[in-house]
Short mmCIF file of C-alpha atoms and ligand atoms in Angstrom, two decimals:
data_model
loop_
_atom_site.label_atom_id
_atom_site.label_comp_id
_atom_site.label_asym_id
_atom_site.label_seq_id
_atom_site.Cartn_x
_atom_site.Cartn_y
_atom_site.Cartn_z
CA UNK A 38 0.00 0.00 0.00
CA UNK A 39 1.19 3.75 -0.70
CA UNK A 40 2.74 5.08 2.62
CA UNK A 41 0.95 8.05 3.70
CA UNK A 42 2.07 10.35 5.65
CA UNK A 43 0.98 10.90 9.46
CA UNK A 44 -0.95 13.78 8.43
CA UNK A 45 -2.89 11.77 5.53
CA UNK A 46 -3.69 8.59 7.92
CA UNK A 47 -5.04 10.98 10.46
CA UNK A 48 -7.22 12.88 7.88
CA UNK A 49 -8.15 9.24 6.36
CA UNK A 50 -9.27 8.29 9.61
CA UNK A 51 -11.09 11.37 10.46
CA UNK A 52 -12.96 10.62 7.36
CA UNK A 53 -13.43 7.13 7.21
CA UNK A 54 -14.88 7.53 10.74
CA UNK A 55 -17.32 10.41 9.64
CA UNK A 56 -18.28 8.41 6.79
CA UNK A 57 -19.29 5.37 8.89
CA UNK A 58 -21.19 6.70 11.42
CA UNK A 59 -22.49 10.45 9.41
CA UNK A 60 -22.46 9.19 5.56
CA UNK A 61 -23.34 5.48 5.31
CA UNK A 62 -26.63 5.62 7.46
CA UNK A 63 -28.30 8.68 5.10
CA UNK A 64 -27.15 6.37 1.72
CA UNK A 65 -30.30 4.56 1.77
CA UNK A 66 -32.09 7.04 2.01
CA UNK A 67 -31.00 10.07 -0.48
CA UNK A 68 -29.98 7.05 -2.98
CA UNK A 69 -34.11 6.18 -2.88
CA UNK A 70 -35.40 9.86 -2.61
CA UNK A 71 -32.98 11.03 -5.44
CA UNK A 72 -31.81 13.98 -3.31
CA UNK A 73 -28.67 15.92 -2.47
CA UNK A 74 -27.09 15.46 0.73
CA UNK A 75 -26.99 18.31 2.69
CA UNK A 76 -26.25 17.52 5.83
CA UNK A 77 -22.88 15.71 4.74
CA UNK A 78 -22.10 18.37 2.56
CA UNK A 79 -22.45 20.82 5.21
CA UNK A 80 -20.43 18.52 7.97
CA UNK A 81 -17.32 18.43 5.03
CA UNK A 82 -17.54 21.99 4.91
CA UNK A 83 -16.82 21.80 9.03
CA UNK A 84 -14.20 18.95 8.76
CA UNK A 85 -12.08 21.82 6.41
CA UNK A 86 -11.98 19.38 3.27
CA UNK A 87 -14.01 21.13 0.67
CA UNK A 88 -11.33 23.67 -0.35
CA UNK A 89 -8.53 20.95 0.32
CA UNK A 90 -5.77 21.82 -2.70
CA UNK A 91 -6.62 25.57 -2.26
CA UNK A 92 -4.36 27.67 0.30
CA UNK A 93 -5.26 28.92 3.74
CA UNK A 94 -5.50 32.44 2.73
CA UNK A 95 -8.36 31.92 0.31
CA UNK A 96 -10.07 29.85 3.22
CA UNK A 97 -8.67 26.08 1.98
CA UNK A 98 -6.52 23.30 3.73
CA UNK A 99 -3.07 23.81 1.07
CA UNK A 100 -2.73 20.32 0.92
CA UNK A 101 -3.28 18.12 -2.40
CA UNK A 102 -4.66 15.61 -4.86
CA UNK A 103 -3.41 12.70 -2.29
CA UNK A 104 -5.84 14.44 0.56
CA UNK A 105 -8.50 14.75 -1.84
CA UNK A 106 -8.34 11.20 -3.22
CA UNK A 107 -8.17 10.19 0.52
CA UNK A 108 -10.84 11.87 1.21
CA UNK A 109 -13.23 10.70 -1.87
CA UNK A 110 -12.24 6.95 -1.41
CA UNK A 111 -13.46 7.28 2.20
CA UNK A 112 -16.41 8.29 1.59
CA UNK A 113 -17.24 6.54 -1.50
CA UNK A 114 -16.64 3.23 0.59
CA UNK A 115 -20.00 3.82 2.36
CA UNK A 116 -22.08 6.27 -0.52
CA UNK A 117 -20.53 7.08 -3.84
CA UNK A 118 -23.08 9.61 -3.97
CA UNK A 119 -21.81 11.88 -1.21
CA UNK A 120 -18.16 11.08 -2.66
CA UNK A 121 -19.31 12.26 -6.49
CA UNK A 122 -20.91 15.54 -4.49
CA UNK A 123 -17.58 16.04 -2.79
CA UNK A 124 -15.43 15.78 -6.05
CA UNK A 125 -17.40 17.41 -8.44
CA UNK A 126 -17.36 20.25 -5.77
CA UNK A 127 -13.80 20.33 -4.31
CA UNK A 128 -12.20 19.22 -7.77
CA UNK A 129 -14.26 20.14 -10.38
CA UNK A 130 -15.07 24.03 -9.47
CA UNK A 131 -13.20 24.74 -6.65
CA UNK A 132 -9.68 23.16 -7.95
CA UNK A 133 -9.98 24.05 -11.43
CA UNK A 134 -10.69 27.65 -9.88
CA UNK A 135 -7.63 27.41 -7.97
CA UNK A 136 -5.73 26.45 -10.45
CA UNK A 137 -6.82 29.30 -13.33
CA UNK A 138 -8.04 32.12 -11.87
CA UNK A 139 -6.75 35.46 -11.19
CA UNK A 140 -6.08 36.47 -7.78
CA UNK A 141 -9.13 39.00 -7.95
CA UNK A 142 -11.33 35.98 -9.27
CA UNK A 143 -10.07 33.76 -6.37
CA UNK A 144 -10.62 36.28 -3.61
CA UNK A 145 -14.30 36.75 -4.85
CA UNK A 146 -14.68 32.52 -5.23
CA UNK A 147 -12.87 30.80 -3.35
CA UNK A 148 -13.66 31.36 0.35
CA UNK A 149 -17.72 30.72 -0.21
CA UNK A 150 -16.85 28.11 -1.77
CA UNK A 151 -14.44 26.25 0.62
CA UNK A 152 -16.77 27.41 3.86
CA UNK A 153 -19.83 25.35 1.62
CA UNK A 154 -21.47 28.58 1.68
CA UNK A 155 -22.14 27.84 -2.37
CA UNK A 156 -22.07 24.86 -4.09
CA UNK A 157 -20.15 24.20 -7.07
CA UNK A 158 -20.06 22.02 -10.24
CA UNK A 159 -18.67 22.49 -14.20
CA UNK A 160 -20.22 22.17 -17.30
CA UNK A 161 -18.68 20.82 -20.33
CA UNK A 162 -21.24 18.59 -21.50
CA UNK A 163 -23.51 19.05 -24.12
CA UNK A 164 -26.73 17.22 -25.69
CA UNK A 165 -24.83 16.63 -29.33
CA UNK A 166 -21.07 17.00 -27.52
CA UNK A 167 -20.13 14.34 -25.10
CA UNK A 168 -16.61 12.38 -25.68
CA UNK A 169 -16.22 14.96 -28.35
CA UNK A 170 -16.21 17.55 -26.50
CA UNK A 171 -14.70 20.75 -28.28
CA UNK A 172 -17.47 20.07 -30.75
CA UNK A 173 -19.54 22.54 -27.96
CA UNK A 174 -22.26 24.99 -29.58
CA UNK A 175 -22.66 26.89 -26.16
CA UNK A 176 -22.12 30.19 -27.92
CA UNK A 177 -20.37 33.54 -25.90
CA UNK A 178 -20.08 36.62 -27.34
CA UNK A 179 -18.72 39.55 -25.87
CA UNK A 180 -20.96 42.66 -25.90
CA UNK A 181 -19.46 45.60 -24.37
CA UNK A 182 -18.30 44.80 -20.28
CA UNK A 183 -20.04 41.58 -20.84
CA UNK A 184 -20.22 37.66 -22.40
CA UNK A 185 -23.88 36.78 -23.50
CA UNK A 186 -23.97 32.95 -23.20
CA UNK A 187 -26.56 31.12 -25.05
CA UNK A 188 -26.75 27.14 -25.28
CA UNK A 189 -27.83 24.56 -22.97
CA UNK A 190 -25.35 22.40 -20.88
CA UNK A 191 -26.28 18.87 -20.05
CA UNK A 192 -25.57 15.64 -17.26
CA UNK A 193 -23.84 18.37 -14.89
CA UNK A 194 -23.30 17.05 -11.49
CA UNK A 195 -24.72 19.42 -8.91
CA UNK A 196 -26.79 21.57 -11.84
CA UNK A 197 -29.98 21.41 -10.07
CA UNK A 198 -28.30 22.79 -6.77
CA UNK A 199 -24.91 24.43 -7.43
CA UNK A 200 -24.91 28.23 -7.29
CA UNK A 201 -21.11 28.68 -8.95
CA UNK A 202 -20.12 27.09 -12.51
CA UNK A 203 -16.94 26.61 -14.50
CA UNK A 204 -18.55 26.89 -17.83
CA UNK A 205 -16.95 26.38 -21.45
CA UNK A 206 -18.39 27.94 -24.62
CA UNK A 207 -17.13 28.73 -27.71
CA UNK A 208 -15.70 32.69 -28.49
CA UNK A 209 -14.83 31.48 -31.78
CA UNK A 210 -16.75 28.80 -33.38
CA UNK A 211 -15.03 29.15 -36.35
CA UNK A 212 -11.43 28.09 -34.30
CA UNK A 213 -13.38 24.82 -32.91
CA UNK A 214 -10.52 24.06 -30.14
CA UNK A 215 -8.96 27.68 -30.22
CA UNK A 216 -12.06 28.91 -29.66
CA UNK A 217 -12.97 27.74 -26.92
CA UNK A 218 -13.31 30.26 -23.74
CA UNK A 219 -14.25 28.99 -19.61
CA UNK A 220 -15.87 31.10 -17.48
CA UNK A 221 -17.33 31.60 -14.09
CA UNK A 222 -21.08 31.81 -13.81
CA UNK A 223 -23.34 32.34 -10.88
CA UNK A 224 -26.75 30.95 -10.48
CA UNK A 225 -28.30 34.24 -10.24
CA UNK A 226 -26.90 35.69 -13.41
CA UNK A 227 -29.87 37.00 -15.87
CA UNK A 228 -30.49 34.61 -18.42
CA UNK A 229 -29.08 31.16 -16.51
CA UNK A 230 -31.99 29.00 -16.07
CA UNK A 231 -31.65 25.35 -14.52
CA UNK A 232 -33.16 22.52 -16.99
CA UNK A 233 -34.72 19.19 -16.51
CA UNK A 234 -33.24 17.08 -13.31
CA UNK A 235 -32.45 13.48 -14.57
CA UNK A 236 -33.75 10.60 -13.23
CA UNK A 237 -30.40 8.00 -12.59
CA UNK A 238 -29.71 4.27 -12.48
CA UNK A 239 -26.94 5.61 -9.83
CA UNK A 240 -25.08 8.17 -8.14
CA UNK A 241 -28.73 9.11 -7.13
CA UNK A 242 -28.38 11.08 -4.20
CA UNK A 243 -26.23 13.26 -6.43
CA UNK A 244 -28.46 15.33 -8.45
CA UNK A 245 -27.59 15.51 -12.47
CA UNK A 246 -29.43 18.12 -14.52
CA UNK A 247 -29.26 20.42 -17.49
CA UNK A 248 -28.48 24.05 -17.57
CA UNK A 249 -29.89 26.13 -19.93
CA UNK A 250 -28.40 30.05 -21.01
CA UNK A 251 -30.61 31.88 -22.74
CA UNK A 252 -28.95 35.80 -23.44
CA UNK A 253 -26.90 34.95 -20.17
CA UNK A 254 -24.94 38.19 -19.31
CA UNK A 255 -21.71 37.10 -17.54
CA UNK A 256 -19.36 39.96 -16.53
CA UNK A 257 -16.23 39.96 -18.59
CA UNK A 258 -13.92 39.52 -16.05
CA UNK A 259 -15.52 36.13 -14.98
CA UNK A 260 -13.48 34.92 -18.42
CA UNK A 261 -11.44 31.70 -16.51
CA UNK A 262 -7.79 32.19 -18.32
CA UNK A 263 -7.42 33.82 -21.33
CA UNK A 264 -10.23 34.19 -24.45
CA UNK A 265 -9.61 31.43 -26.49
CA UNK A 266 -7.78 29.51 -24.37
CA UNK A 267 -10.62 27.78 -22.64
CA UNK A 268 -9.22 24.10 -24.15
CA UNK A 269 -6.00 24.96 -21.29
CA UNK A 270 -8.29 24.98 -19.00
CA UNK A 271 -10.12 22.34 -19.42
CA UNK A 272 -7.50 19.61 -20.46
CA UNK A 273 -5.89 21.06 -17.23
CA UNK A 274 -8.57 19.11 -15.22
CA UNK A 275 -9.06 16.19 -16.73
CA UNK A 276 -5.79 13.99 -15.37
CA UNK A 277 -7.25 15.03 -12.17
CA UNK A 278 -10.03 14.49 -12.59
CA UNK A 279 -9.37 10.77 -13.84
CA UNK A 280 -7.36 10.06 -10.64
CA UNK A 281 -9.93 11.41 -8.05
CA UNK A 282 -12.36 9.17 -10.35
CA UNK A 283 -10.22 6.25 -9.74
CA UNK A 284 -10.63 6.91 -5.68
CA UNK A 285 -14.27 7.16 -5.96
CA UNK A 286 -14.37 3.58 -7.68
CA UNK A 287 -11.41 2.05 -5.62
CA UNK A 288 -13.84 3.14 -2.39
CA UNK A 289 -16.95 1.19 -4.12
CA UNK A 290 -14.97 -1.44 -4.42
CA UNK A 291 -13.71 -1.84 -0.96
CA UNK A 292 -17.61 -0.85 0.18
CA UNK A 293 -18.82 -3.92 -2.01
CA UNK A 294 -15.71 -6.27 -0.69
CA UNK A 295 -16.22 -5.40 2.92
CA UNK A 296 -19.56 -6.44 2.89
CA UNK A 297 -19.29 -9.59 0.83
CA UNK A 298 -16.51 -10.70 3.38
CA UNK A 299 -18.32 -10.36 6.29
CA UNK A 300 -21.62 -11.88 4.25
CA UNK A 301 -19.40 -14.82 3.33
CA UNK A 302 -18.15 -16.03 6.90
CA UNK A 303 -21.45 -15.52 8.21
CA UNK A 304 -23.98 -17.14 5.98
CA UNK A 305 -24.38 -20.58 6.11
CA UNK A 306 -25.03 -23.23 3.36
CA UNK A 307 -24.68 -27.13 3.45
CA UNK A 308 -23.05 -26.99 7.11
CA UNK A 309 -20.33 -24.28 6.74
CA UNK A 310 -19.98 -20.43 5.72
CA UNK A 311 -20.20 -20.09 2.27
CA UNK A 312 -16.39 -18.75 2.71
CA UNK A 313 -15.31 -22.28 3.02
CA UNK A 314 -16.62 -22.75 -0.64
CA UNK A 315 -13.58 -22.62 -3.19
CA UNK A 316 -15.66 -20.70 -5.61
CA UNK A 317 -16.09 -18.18 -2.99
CA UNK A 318 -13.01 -17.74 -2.10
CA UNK A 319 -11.91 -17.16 -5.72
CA UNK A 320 -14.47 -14.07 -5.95
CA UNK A 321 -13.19 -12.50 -2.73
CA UNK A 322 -9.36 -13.49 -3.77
CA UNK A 323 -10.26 -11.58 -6.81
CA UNK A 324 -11.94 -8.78 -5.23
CA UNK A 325 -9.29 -7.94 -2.61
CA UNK A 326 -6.33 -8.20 -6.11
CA UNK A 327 -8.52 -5.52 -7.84
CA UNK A 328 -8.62 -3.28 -5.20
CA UNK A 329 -4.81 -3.40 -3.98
CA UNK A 330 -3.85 -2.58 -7.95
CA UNK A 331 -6.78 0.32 -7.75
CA UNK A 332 -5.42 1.48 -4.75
CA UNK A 333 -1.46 1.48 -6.40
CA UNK A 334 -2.56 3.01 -9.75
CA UNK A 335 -4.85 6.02 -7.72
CA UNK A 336 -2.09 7.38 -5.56
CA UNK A 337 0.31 6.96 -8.13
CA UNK A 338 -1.36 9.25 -9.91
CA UNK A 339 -1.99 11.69 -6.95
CA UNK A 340 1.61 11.64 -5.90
CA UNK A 341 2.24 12.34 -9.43
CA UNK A 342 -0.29 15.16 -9.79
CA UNK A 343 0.90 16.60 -6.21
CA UNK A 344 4.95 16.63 -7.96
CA UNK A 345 3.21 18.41 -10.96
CA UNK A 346 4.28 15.70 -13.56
CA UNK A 347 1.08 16.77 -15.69
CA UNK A 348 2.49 15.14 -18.99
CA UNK A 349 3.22 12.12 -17.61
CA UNK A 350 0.57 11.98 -15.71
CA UNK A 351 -1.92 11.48 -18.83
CA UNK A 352 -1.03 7.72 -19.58
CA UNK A 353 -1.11 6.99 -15.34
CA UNK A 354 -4.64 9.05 -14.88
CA UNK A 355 -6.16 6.69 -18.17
CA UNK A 356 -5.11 3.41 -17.05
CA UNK A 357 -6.46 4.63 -13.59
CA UNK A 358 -9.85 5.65 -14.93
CA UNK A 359 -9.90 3.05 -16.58
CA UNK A 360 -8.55 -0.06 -14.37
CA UNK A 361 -10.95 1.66 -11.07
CA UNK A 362 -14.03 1.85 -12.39
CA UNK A 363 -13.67 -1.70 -14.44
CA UNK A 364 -12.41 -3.44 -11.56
CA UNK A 365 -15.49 -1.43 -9.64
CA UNK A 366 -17.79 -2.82 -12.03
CA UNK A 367 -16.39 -6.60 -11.34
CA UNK A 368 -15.91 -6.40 -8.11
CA UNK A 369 -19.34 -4.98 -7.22
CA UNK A 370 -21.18 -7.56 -9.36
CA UNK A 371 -19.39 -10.04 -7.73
CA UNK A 372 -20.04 -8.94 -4.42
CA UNK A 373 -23.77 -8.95 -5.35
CA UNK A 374 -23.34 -12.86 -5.90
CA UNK A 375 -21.86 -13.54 -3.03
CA UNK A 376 -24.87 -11.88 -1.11
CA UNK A 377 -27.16 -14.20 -3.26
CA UNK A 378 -30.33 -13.12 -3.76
CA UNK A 379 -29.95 -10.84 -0.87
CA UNK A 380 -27.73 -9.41 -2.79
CA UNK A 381 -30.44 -8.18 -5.07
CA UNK A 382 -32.06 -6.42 -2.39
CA UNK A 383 -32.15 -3.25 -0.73
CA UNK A 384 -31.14 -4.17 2.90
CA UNK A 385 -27.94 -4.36 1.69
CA UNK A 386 -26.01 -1.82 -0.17
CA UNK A 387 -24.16 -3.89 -2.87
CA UNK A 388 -27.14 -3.32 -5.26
CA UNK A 389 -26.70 0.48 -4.63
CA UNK A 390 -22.90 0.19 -5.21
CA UNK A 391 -23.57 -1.90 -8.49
CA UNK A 392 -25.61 0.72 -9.67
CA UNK A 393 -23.18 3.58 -8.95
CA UNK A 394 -20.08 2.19 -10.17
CA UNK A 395 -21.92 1.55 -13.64
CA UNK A 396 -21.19 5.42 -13.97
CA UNK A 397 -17.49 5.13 -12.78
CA UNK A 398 -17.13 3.74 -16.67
CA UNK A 399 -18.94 6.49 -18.47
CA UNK A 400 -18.21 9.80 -16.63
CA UNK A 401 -15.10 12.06 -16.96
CA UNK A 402 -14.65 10.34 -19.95
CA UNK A 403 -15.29 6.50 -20.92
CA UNK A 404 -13.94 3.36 -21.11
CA UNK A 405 -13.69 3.79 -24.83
CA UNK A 406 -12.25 7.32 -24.85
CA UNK A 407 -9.45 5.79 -22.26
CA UNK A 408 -8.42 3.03 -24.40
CA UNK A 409 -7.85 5.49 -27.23
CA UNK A 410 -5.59 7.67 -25.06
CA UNK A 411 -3.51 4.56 -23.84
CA UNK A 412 -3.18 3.60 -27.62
CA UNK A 413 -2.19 6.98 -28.48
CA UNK A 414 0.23 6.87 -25.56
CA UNK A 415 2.16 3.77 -26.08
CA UNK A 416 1.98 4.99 -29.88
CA UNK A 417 3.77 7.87 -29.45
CA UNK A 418 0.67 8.97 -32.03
C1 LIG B 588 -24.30 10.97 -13.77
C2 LIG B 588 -23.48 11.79 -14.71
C3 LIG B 588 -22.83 12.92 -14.24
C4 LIG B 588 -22.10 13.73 -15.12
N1 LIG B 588 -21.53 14.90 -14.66
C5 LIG B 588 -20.97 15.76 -15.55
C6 LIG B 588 -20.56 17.07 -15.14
O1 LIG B 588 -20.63 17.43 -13.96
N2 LIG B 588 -20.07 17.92 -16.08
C7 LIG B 588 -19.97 17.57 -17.39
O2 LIG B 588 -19.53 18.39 -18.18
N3 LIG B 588 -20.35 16.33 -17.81
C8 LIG B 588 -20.87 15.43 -16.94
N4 LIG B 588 -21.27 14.19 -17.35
C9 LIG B 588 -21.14 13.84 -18.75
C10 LIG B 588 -20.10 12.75 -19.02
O3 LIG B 588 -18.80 13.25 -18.88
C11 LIG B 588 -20.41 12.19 -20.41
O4 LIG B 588 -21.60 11.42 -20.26
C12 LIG B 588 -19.31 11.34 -20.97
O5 LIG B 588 -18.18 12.13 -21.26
C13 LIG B 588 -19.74 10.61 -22.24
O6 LIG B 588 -20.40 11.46 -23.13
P1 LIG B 588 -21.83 11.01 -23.73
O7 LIG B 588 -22.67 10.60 -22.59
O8 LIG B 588 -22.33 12.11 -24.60
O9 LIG B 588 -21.54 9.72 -24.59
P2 LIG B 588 -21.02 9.67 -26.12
O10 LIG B 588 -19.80 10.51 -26.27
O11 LIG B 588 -22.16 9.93 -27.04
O12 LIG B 588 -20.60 8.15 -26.23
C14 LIG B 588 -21.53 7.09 -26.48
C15 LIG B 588 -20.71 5.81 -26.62
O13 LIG B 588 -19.82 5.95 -27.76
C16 LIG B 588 -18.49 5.74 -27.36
N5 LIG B 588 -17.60 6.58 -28.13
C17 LIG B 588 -17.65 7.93 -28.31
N6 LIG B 588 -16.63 8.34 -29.07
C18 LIG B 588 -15.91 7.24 -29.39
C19 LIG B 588 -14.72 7.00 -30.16
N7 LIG B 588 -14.05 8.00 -30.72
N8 LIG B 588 -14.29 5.72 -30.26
C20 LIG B 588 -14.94 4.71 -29.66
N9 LIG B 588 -16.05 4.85 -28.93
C21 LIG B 588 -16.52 6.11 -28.79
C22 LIG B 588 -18.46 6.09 -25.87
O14 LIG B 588 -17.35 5.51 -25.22
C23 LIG B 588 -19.80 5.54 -25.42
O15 LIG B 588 -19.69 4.16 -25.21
C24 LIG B 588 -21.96 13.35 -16.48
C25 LIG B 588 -22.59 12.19 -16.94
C26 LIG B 588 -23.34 11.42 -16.08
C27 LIG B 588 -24.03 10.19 -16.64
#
């Protein structure tokens, strides 16, 4: 296992603890009513982890992509919905803030942000542009001391709740990846409406909706980076993104595993727990290989992302994605056959956890997509 340091196994088991007794008895619950958990999300804001990579003096912890991976594996081991909250919050807008912004911008963001005070999320994601993402229509164009956004963004984690967005549109159509632009977009801006909320196989309790601009005046200096230069910003996320995506599914997995373990040595068939069977074994042998090579492939990738190795880092944060949420998939469809048909049923969360990790292979980009950067990788292409 990675050795953390005494700082990091104090902060994992400050969270791991929270998780157990705060997180993992409200899973049920917001995974059935489809809602957003507040009360966790406010208790993070209290435990000082929401603004984690951002420094103190913009209200964050200054520590980095290892803390936040800690912190999203913890808590994706009881409720990957609370964990997907987190990340899209504390990665996707707050870090990518952090890492782009001006100081001005910062001052104005940040501290709200990290305190919980306003939820955040980012929108790439369109209805005709989804792996193919600089194919965007969200048009901006700049109209005196302001952007007027129209287009409608779609699947964005926390849309139906988050008051602060990372948005990209296009300045330039006519440029396609030069023209892209990011900006920063409050909830009560004229023009921003909130679409339709989805209704999801998983990830539930984290609410996915649409969000639709319709003449949406953003103030020109909420541009993120420079005008055309949007596609920096974004590809500047993504590694990171893969590796805190790889926690999240490396937590499901030891969630599912934990509970098919203690299933198997307690359930009883022919004369003997079911963990005496061979076959059995074999699953939870399997299991428990998966999620020591998830764990070794995440924190690579976060110690590599916390020494700022960014172009290495894009072959370690694909096999990541990638490995994580396919081992999550295995390992939590296993662990719903060890549970038997209890396994199909809600008393016990390995259903839920099948269900989530389903989306560990699609979001931040898929399986597919992955496989073509690894190929392009070990290409040289
Ligand atoms: C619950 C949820 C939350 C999300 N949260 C956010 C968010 O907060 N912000 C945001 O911007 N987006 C978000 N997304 C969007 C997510 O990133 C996209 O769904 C994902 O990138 C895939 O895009 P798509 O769904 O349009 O699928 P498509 O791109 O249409 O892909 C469909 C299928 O075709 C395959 N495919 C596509 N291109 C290729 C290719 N070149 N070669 C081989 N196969 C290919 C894909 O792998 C997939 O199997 C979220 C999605 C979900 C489901």
């Amino acid at each position: 296992m990675q050795a953390f340091t005494a700082e990091q196994k104090m902060l994992r088991d400050t969270i791991a603890n929270f998780a157990e007794k705060e997180v993992a008895p409200l899973a049920y619950e917001i995974d059935r009513d489809e809602r957003f958990p507040t009360e966790s999300f406010k208790r993070l804001a209290e435990l000082g982890v929401l603004g984690i990579t951002v420094p103190a003096e913009y209200g964050g912890a200054g520590t980095g992509y290892t803390e936040m991976c800690i912190v999203t594996e913890e808590l994706a081991r009881f409720c990957a919905s609370t964990s997907a909250t987190y990340a899209d919050h504390a990665d996707l807008c707050i870090d990518n803030i952090r890492r782009n912004a001006t100081d001005n911008q910062k001052k104005k963001y940040l501290p709200s942000l990290c305190s919980g005070d306003k939820i955040g999320g980012l929108a790439m994601t369109e209805p005709s542009a989804g792996s193919d993402v600089m194919s965007m229509n969200l048009r901006a164009e700049r109209k005196g001391g302001f952007y007027i956004l129209n287009g409608t963004k779609t699947f964005i984690t926390n849309g139906p709740v988050g008051d602060v967005f990372v948005i990209y549109a296009k300045t330039a159509p006519e440029k396609k990846a030069q023209g892209v632009s990011a900006f920063i977009v409050e909830n009560d801006f004229p023009g921003f409406e909130r679409g339709k909320k989805f209704e999801k196989m998983g990830w539930r309790g984290s609410p996915t909706g649409e969000l639709v601009f319709e003449d949406c005046k953003v103030p020109a200096e909420n541009l993120l980076g420079e005008e055309n230069k949007g596609a920096i910003v974004l590809m500047s996320g993504l590694n990171t993104e893969r590796i805190v995506l790889g926690a999240m599914s490396l937590g499901i997995s030891r969630g599912a595993c934990e509970c098919a373990l203690k299933y198997a040595k307690e359930r009883i068939q022919f004369g003997k727990p079911i963990a005496a069977f061979q076959l059995i074994q074999a699953k939870l042998a399997d299991m428990a290989m998966e999620i020591e090579l998830s764990h070794l492939i995440t924190y690579k990738g976060a110690a590599m992302a916390d020494r700022g190795l960014h172009r290495e880092l894009n072959l370690v944060a694909a096999y990541a994605k990638l490995y994580t949420s396919e081992a999550a998939m295995r390992v939590t469809t296993e662990a719903v056959q060890v549970l038997g048909g209890y396994g199909y049923m809600k008393e016990f969360p390995v259903e839920r956890m099948m269900r989530d990790a389903k989306l560990q292979t699609i979001g931040g980009g898929t399986s597919e997509i992955q496989r073509i950067i690894i190929a392009r990788e070990i290409l040289n292409d």
